[in-house]
Coordinates of C-alpha atoms and ligand atoms in Angstrom, one line a residue:
X230 CA 16.7 -36.5 -6.6
X231 CA 19.4 -35.8 -4.0
X232 CA 18.4 -34.3 -0.7
X233 CA 20.1 -31.0 -1.5
X234 CA 18.1 -30.5 -4.7
X235 CA 14.8 -30.9 -2.9
X236 CA 12.4 -27.9 -2.5
X237 CA 11.9 -26.7 1.1
X238 CA 8.1 -26.5 1.1
X239 CA 5.3 -27.9 -1.1
X240 CA 1.6 -27.2 -0.7
X241 CA -0.6 -29.7 -2.5
X242 CA -4.4 -30.1 -3.2
X243 CA -4.9 -26.3 -3.2
X244 CA -6.3 -23.8 -5.7
X245 CA -3.9 -21.2 -7.0
X246 CA -4.9 -17.7 -7.9
X247 CA -1.6 -17.0 -9.8
X248 CA -2.8 -13.6 -11.1
X249 CA -0.8 -14.3 -14.2
X250 CA -2.3 -12.9 -17.4
X251 CA -3.1 -16.2 -19.1
X252 CA -6.7 -15.5 -19.9
X253 CA -8.2 -17.5 -17.0
X254 CA -10.0 -15.3 -14.4
X255 CA -7.5 -14.8 -11.5
X256 CA -5.0 -16.9 -13.5
X257 CA -6.7 -19.6 -11.5
X258 CA -5.6 -23.2 -11.4
X259 CA -7.7 -25.7 -9.5
X260 CA -6.3 -28.9 -8.0
X261 CA -2.8 -27.4 -7.9
X262 CA 0.4 -27.3 -6.0
X263 CA 3.0 -24.7 -5.2
X264 CA 6.6 -25.3 -4.1
X265 CA 9.5 -23.1 -3.1
X266 CA 13.1 -23.3 -2.2
X267 CA 14.8 -20.7 -0.1
X268 CA 12.9 -17.5 -0.9
X269 CA 11.8 -18.3 -4.4
X270 CA 8.9 -20.2 -6.0
X271 CA 10.1 -23.1 -8.0
X272 CA 6.7 -24.7 -9.0
X273 CA 3.2 -23.3 -9.3
X274 CA 0.9 -25.4 -11.4
X275 CA -1.5 -28.3 -11.7
X276 CA -0.9 -31.3 -9.5
X277 CA -0.7 -33.4 -12.6
X278 CA 2.4 -31.5 -13.7
X279 CA 4.4 -32.1 -10.6
X280 CA 7.7 -33.8 -11.7
X281 CA 7.4 -36.5 -9.0
X282 CA 5.7 -37.7 -5.8
X283 CA 5.3 -34.8 -3.4
X284 CA 7.4 -36.3 -0.6
X285 CA 10.2 -37.0 -3.0
X286 CA 10.2 -33.4 -4.2
X287 CA 10.1 -31.4 -1.0
X288 CA 11.3 -31.6 2.7
X289 CA 7.9 -30.3 4.0
X290 CA 4.7 -31.2 2.3
X291 CA 1.2 -30.1 3.4
X292 CA -2.1 -31.1 1.8
X293 CA -4.6 -28.2 2.2
X294 CA -7.8 -29.1 0.4
X295 CA -10.5 -26.5 0.5
X296 CA -8.0 -23.6 0.4
X297 CA -7.0 -21.0 -2.2
X298 CA -3.4 -19.7 -2.4
X299 CA -2.9 -16.1 -3.6
X300 CA 0.2 -13.9 -3.9
X301 CA 0.7 -12.3 -0.5
X302 CA -1.3 -9.1 -0.4
X303 CA 0.6 -5.8 -1.0
X304 CA -0.6 -2.6 0.7
X305 CA 1.0 0.0 -1.5
X306 CA -0.3 3.2 0.4
X307 CA -0.3 3.6 4.1
X308 CA 0.5 6.2 6.7
X309 CA 0.5 3.7 9.6
X310 CA 3.3 5.3 11.6
X311 CA 1.8 8.1 13.7
X312 CA 1.3 9.2 17.3
X313 CA -2.1 9.3 18.9
X314 CA -5.4 9.1 17.0
X315 CA -8.1 11.4 15.7
X316 CA -11.3 9.9 17.2
X317 CA -12.5 13.3 18.3
X318 CA -12.2 14.6 14.8
X319 CA -14.4 11.7 13.7
X320 CA -17.0 12.9 16.1
X321 CA -16.7 16.5 14.8
X322 CA -17.2 15.2 11.3
X323 CA -20.3 13.3 12.3
X324 CA -21.6 16.6 13.8
X325 CA -21.2 18.2 10.3
X326 CA -17.7 19.7 10.2
X327 CA -15.8 18.8 6.9
X328 CA -12.3 17.4 6.7
X329 CA -11.1 20.7 5.0
X330 CA -12.7 22.9 7.7
X331 CA -11.0 20.8 10.5
X332 CA -7.7 21.1 8.7
X333 CA -8.0 24.9 8.2
X334 CA -8.8 25.3 11.9
X335 CA -5.5 23.7 12.9
X336 CA -6.7 20.1 13.4
X337 CA -6.4 17.3 10.8
X338 CA -3.0 16.3 9.7
X339 CA -1.4 19.0 12.0
X340 CA -2.9 17.5 15.1
X341 CA -1.3 14.1 14.2
X342 CA 1.9 16.0 13.7
X343 CA 1.8 17.3 17.3
X344 CA 1.3 13.8 18.7
X345 CA 3.9 12.3 16.4
X346 CA 6.5 14.9 17.3
X347 CA 5.9 14.2 21.0
X348 CA 6.6 10.5 20.7
X349 CA 10.1 9.1 20.8
X350 CA 11.2 6.4 18.4
X351 CA 10.4 3.4 20.6
X352 CA 7.0 4.9 21.6
X353 CA 6.2 5.5 17.9
X354 CA 7.1 1.9 17.2
X355 CA 5.0 0.6 20.1
X356 CA 2.0 2.6 18.9
X357 CA 2.4 1.5 15.2
X358 CA 3.1 -2.2 15.7
X359 CA -0.5 -3.3 16.3
X360 CA -1.6 -1.6 13.2
X361 CA 1.0 -3.3 11.1
X362 CA 0.1 -6.6 12.7
X363 CA -3.5 -6.1 11.9
X364 CA -2.7 -5.7 8.2
X365 CA -0.5 -8.9 8.3
X366 CA -3.2 -10.8 10.0
X367 CA -5.4 -10.2 7.0
X368 CA -2.9 -11.4 4.4
X369 CA -0.5 -8.5 3.8
X370 CA 3.1 -9.5 3.2
X371 CA 4.6 -6.2 1.7
X372 CA 3.6 -2.8 2.8
X373 CA 4.4 0.8 2.0
X374 CA 4.6 3.4 4.8
X375 CA 4.9 7.1 4.4
X376 CA 6.4 9.8 6.6
X377 CA 4.5 13.1 6.7
X378 CA 3.5 13.5 10.4
X379 CA 6.9 14.8 11.4
X380 CA 7.3 17.8 9.0
X381 CA 10.7 18.6 10.6
X382 CA 14.0 16.8 9.9
X383 CA 14.3 14.8 13.1
X384 CA 10.7 13.7 13.3
X385 CA 10.5 12.7 9.6
X386 CA 13.6 10.7 10.1
X387 CA 12.2 9.0 13.2
X388 CA 9.0 8.0 11.3
X389 CA 11.0 6.5 8.5
X390 CA 13.3 4.7 10.9
X391 CA 10.3 3.2 12.7
X392 CA 8.9 2.1 9.3
X393 CA 12.1 0.2 8.6
X394 CA 12.2 -1.2 12.1
X395 CA 8.6 -2.5 11.7
X396 CA 9.8 -4.5 8.7
X397 CA 12.6 -6.0 10.7
X398 CA 10.5 -6.8 13.8
X399 CA 7.7 -8.4 11.7
X400 CA 10.0 -10.0 9.0
X401 CA 8.2 -8.4 6.1
X402 CA 9.3 -5.9 3.4
X403 CA 8.4 -2.3 4.2
X404 CA 8.8 0.2 1.4
X405 CA 9.1 3.8 2.6
X406 CA 7.9 7.0 0.9
X407 CA 9.0 10.5 2.0
X408 CA 6.0 12.7 2.4
X409 CA 7.5 15.9 3.7
X410 CA 5.1 17.9 1.6
X411 CA 2.0 16.6 3.4
X412 CA 0.9 19.7 5.3
X413 CA 2.5 23.1 6.1
X414 CA 3.7 22.9 9.7
X415 CA 2.3 25.7 11.8
X416 CA 5.7 27.2 12.5
X417 CA 6.1 27.9 8.8
X418 CA 2.7 29.8 8.5
X419 CA 3.3 32.6 6.0
X420 CA 6.7 31.1 4.9
X421 CA 5.7 28.4 2.5
X422 CA 8.7 28.7 0.3
X423 CA 11.1 28.3 3.2
X424 CA 9.3 25.0 4.2
X425 CA 9.4 23.7 0.6
X426 CA 13.1 24.6 0.4
X427 CA 13.7 22.7 3.7
X428 CA 12.0 19.6 2.4
X429 CA 13.6 19.7 -1.1
X430 CA 17.1 20.9 -0.3
X431 CA 17.8 19.6 3.2
X432 CA 15.4 16.8 4.3
X433 CA 15.1 14.8 1.1
X434 CA 18.8 14.6 0.3
X435 CA 19.9 13.7 3.8
X436 CA 17.1 11.1 4.3
X437 CA 17.9 9.6 0.9
X438 CA 21.5 9.5 1.9
X439 CA 20.6 7.4 5.0
X440 CA 18.7 5.1 2.7
X441 CA 15.5 5.8 4.4
X442 CA 13.6 6.8 1.2
X443 CA 12.4 4.3 -1.5
X444 CA 10.1 6.8 -3.1
X445 CA 8.9 10.5 -2.9
X446 CA 5.3 11.5 -2.4
X447 CA 3.4 14.8 -1.9
X448 CA -0.2 16.0 -1.1
X449 CA -1.1 18.1 -4.1
X450 CA -4.3 19.8 -2.9
X451 CA -5.8 23.1 -1.8
X452 CA -5.0 22.2 1.8
X453 CA -1.7 20.7 0.8
X454 CA 0.8 21.9 -1.8
X455 CA 0.5 23.5 -5.2
X456 CA 1.4 22.1 -8.6
X457 CA 4.5 24.2 -8.7
X458 CA 5.7 23.2 -5.2
X459 CA 5.1 19.5 -6.1
X460 CA 7.1 20.0 -9.3
X461 CA 10.0 21.4 -7.4
X462 CA 10.0 18.4 -5.2
X463 CA 9.8 16.0 -8.1
X464 CA 12.7 17.7 -9.9
X465 CA 14.8 17.1 -6.8
X466 CA 13.7 13.5 -6.4
X467 CA 14.5 12.9 -10.1
X468 CA 17.9 14.4 -9.7
X469 CA 18.5 12.0 -6.7
X470 CA 17.3 9.0 -8.8
X471 CA 14.2 8.4 -6.6
X472 CA 10.8 7.5 -8.1
X473 CA 7.8 9.7 -7.4
X474 CA 4.2 9.2 -6.6
X475 CA 1.4 11.6 -5.6
X476 CA -1.7 12.2 -3.6
X477 CA -3.7 13.6 -6.5
X478 CA -7.2 14.9 -7.1
X479 CA -8.7 13.7 -3.8
X480 CA -10.7 16.8 -3.1
X481 CA -10.2 18.9 -6.2
X482 CA -8.4 18.9 -9.6
X483 CA -5.0 20.6 -9.4
X484 CA -3.6 18.5 -12.3
X485 CA -1.6 16.3 -10.1
X486 CA -2.2 13.0 -11.9
X487 CA -1.0 14.4 -15.2
X488 CA 2.0 16.0 -13.4
X489 CA 3.1 12.7 -11.8
X490 CA 2.6 10.9 -15.1
X491 CA 4.9 13.5 -16.8
X492 CA 7.7 12.4 -14.4
X493 CA 7.1 8.8 -15.2
X494 CA 5.8 8.3 -11.7
X495 CA 5.0 5.0 -10.1
X496 CA 1.4 5.9 -9.1
X497 CA -1.2 8.6 -8.7
X498 CA -3.4 8.0 -5.6
X499 CA -7.0 8.8 -4.7
X500 CA -8.1 10.3 -8.1
X501 CA -11.7 11.1 -7.4
X502 CA -11.4 14.4 -9.5
X503 CA -9.1 13.1 -12.2
X504 CA -9.9 14.4 -15.8
X505 CA -10.0 12.2 -18.9
X506 CA -6.9 13.9 -20.2
X507 CA -5.0 13.0 -17.1
X508 CA -6.2 9.4 -17.5
X509 CA -4.7 9.3 -21.0
X510 CA -1.4 10.7 -19.6
X511 CA -1.3 8.1 -16.9
X512 CA -1.9 5.3 -19.5
X513 CA 0.9 6.7 -21.7
X514 CA 3.3 6.8 -18.7
X515 CA 2.4 3.5 -17.2
X516 CA 1.5 5.3 -13.9
X517 CA -0.7 3.1 -11.7
X518 CA -4.0 4.4 -10.4
X519 CA -4.1 3.6 -6.6
X520 CA -7.7 3.6 -5.4
X521 CA -8.3 4.4 -1.7
X522 CA -11.9 3.5 -0.9
X523 CA -11.3 3.8 2.9
X524 CA -10.8 7.6 2.6
X525 CA -13.8 7.9 0.2
X526 CA -16.0 6.0 2.7
X527 CA -14.8 7.8 5.9
X528 CA -15.2 11.2 4.3
X529 CA -18.6 10.2 2.9
X530 CA -17.4 11.2 -0.5
X531 CA -19.9 10.8 -3.4
X532 CA -17.7 11.2 -6.4
X533 CA -15.9 7.9 -7.3
X534 CA -12.7 7.8 -9.3
X535 CA -13.1 7.3 -13.1
X536 CA -12.8 3.5 -13.1
X537 CA -14.4 3.1 -16.5
X538 CA -11.9 5.5 -18.0
X539 CA -9.0 3.6 -16.3
X540 CA -10.3 0.4 -17.8
X541 CA -10.9 1.9 -21.2
X542 CA -7.3 3.3 -21.4
X543 CA -5.6 0.3 -19.8
X544 CA -4.5 2.1 -16.7
X545 CA -3.6 -0.5 -14.1
X546 CA -5.6 -0.1 -10.9
X547 CA -4.3 -0.9 -7.4
X548 CA -6.3 -0.8 -4.2
X549 CA -4.8 0.2 -0.8
X550 CA -5.9 1.0 2.7
X551 CA -4.5 4.5 3.0
X552 CA -4.3 3.5 6.7
X553 CA -4.1 6.9 8.5
X554 CA -5.5 8.5 11.6
X555 CA -7.7 11.1 9.8
X556 CA -9.4 9.9 6.7
X557 CA -8.9 6.2 6.7
X558 CA -8.4 4.3 10.0
X559 CA -8.8 1.1 8.0
X560 CA -6.8 -1.9 9.3
X561 CA -7.7 -4.5 6.6
X562 CA -6.6 -4.5 3.0
X563 CA -9.1 -7.2 2.3
X564 CA -11.8 -4.8 3.5
X565 CA -10.4 -2.1 1.2
X566 CA -10.8 -4.6 -1.6
X567 CA -14.4 -5.2 -0.7
X568 CA -15.1 -1.5 -0.5
X569 CA -13.5 -1.0 -4.0
X570 CA -16.0 -3.5 -5.3
X571 CA -19.1 -2.1 -3.5
X572 CA -18.2 1.6 -3.7
X573 CA -16.2 1.8 -7.0
X574 CA -17.7 -1.3 -8.7
X575 CA -14.4 -3.1 -9.3
X576 CA -14.8 -6.8 -9.9
X577 CA -13.4 -9.0 -7.1
X578 CA -10.8 -10.1 -9.6
X579 CA -9.8 -6.5 -10.3
X580 CA -9.7 -5.8 -6.6
X581 CA -7.3 -8.8 -6.0
X582 CA -5.1 -7.7 -8.9
X583 CA -5.2 -4.3 -7.3
X584 CA -3.8 -5.7 -4.0
X585 CA -1.2 -8.0 -5.7
X586 CA 0.3 -7.6 -9.1
X587 CA -0.8 -4.0 -9.7
X588 CA 0.2 -3.0 -6.1
X589 CA 3.6 -4.4 -6.7
X590 CA 3.9 -2.3 -9.8
X591 CA 2.8 0.8 -7.9
X592 CA 5.8 0.2 -5.7
X593 CA 8.2 -0.5 -8.6
X594 CA 8.5 -4.2 -7.5
X595 CA 8.7 -6.9 -10.2
X596 CA 9.7 -9.9 -8.0
X597 CA 6.3 -10.4 -6.4
X598 CA 2.6 -10.0 -6.9
X599 CA 2.1 -13.2 -9.0
X600 CA 2.6 -16.9 -8.3
X601 CA 5.2 -18.1 -10.8
X602 CA 8.6 -19.8 -10.7
X603 CA 11.3 -17.2 -9.9
X604 CA 8.9 -14.9 -8.0
X605 CA 9.5 -14.4 -4.3
X606 CA 7.7 -17.0 -2.2
X607 CA 5.2 -14.5 -0.7
X608 CA 1.9 -16.1 -0.4
X609 CA -1.4 -16.1 1.5
X610 CA -3.5 -19.3 2.0
X611 CA -7.2 -18.6 2.5
X612 CA -10.0 -20.7 3.9
X613 CA -12.4 -19.9 1.1
X614 CA -14.4 -21.9 -1.5
X615 CA -14.5 -19.1 -4.1
X616 CA -12.0 -16.3 -4.6
X617 CA -14.7 -13.7 -4.6
X618 CA -15.2 -14.4 -0.9
X619 CA -12.0 -12.4 -0.2
X620 CA -14.0 -9.3 -1.1
X621 CA -17.5 -10.6 -0.1
X622 CA -17.0 -11.1 3.6
X623 CA -16.9 -7.9 5.5
X624 CA -14.5 -8.6 8.4
X625 CA -13.9 -12.0 9.8
X626 CA -10.6 -13.9 9.5
X627 CA -10.2 -16.0 6.4
X628 CA -6.4 -16.2 6.4
X629 CA -5.1 -19.7 7.2
X630 CA -1.4 -18.8 7.0
X631 CA 1.0 -16.6 5.1
X632 CA 4.6 -16.8 4.0
X633 CA 7.1 -14.1 3.3
X634 CA 10.2 -14.9 1.2
X635 CA 9.6 -18.6 2.0
X636 CA 9.3 -18.1 5.7
X637 CA 6.1 -18.6 7.7
X638 CA 4.7 -15.4 9.1
X639 CA 4.2 -15.7 12.9
X640 CA 2.3 -12.9 14.6
Ligands
NIG164 O1 -4.2 10.0 2.1 N1 -4.6 13.3 2.0 C1 -3.6 13.3 2.7 N2 -3.2 12.4 3.4 C2 -4.0 11.4 4.0 C3 -4.8 11.9 5.1 C4 -3.9 12.2 6.2 C5 -4.6 12.7 7.5 O2 -5.7 13.2 7.5 O3 -4.0 12.5 8.5 C6 -4.8 10.6 3.0 O4 -6.0 10.7 3.0
FE165 FE1 -2.7 8.9 1.8

């Protein structure tokens, strides 16, 4: 083999959780190797199938016995760009106030809006960077970040620019979602229609024009926006060629999951109150169910999403942190996976699918989420004996190293 034809990196003596659908749990291959060239995987299979001696195949070879390699984790639902925090609200909830009561009294999302509006772009980046780094330190290689704490054109724009800048600073892929319909800003009290019009007709087209929007999201809820308002936004997004997703049925059933399915949406997220009919609609549309156990945990929710129905109808389930200052200050996707097992009874394999291949689907990405030739070389190498350990350990640092598009992640 000529030098030019050699792969860049080859990891040998590892276990691979390919997450391919080949019948084996986790698509697992023991005593395996994975090699890549530039940003693409060229080999992911048993050591015995390597087409030559490792050092003849690749420039850099590492033997890592006792490790498992998974696709890099994908956090498909976060609100990690925001100003300030809501620790006081946490204390109020512990004293008995509910999330909805705090929101209706002018706290909740709106208090993060105040702090976010007050922060300049660099300050917002400074505050958000450690949160993104925490996710990466626990194996994340792609993450989604929503706007929704600006709720005015300039502040929403600033949030999305910070999301993009985080990706550049950290060398990872950040997918952005525009969440202008997150809460009604106080200055629009009594003028809901004007705010919805501002979001649909001014903010969305101009932010999309600046290529700051990969998808469009909304909070369809009693303390958020109605079915009809959400529909108006989705019509606009569809006209602009942007995919949609939705915070649906977290606190009540407003029919959001069926609505986003009707638009062929990427995902419906939360879903504690989702009805059987909506599950069927999601299955027919291929809309992913994104489970957010961090919010369920922090709000002491008692009604889990209908996981059995998702399984029965073949709805793909993803798991995400929902990292946000109010309902889910959760800085580890691996911990979200563990919570999905303990609180929602996912199997550890379902949880890992939920943070890899199904999370990629929830973002409309087909080039990552499994370990296979042709896929992006996004991988996480774990110091674990058994893959269930990824969900089993609560906290701790199991990550040995991670790679994004073939490059080693340095934090
Ligand atoms: O996904 N539900 C709406 N949005 C967030 C909460 C945001 C907040 O409270 O700041 C969520 O849970
Ligand atoms: Fe959320």
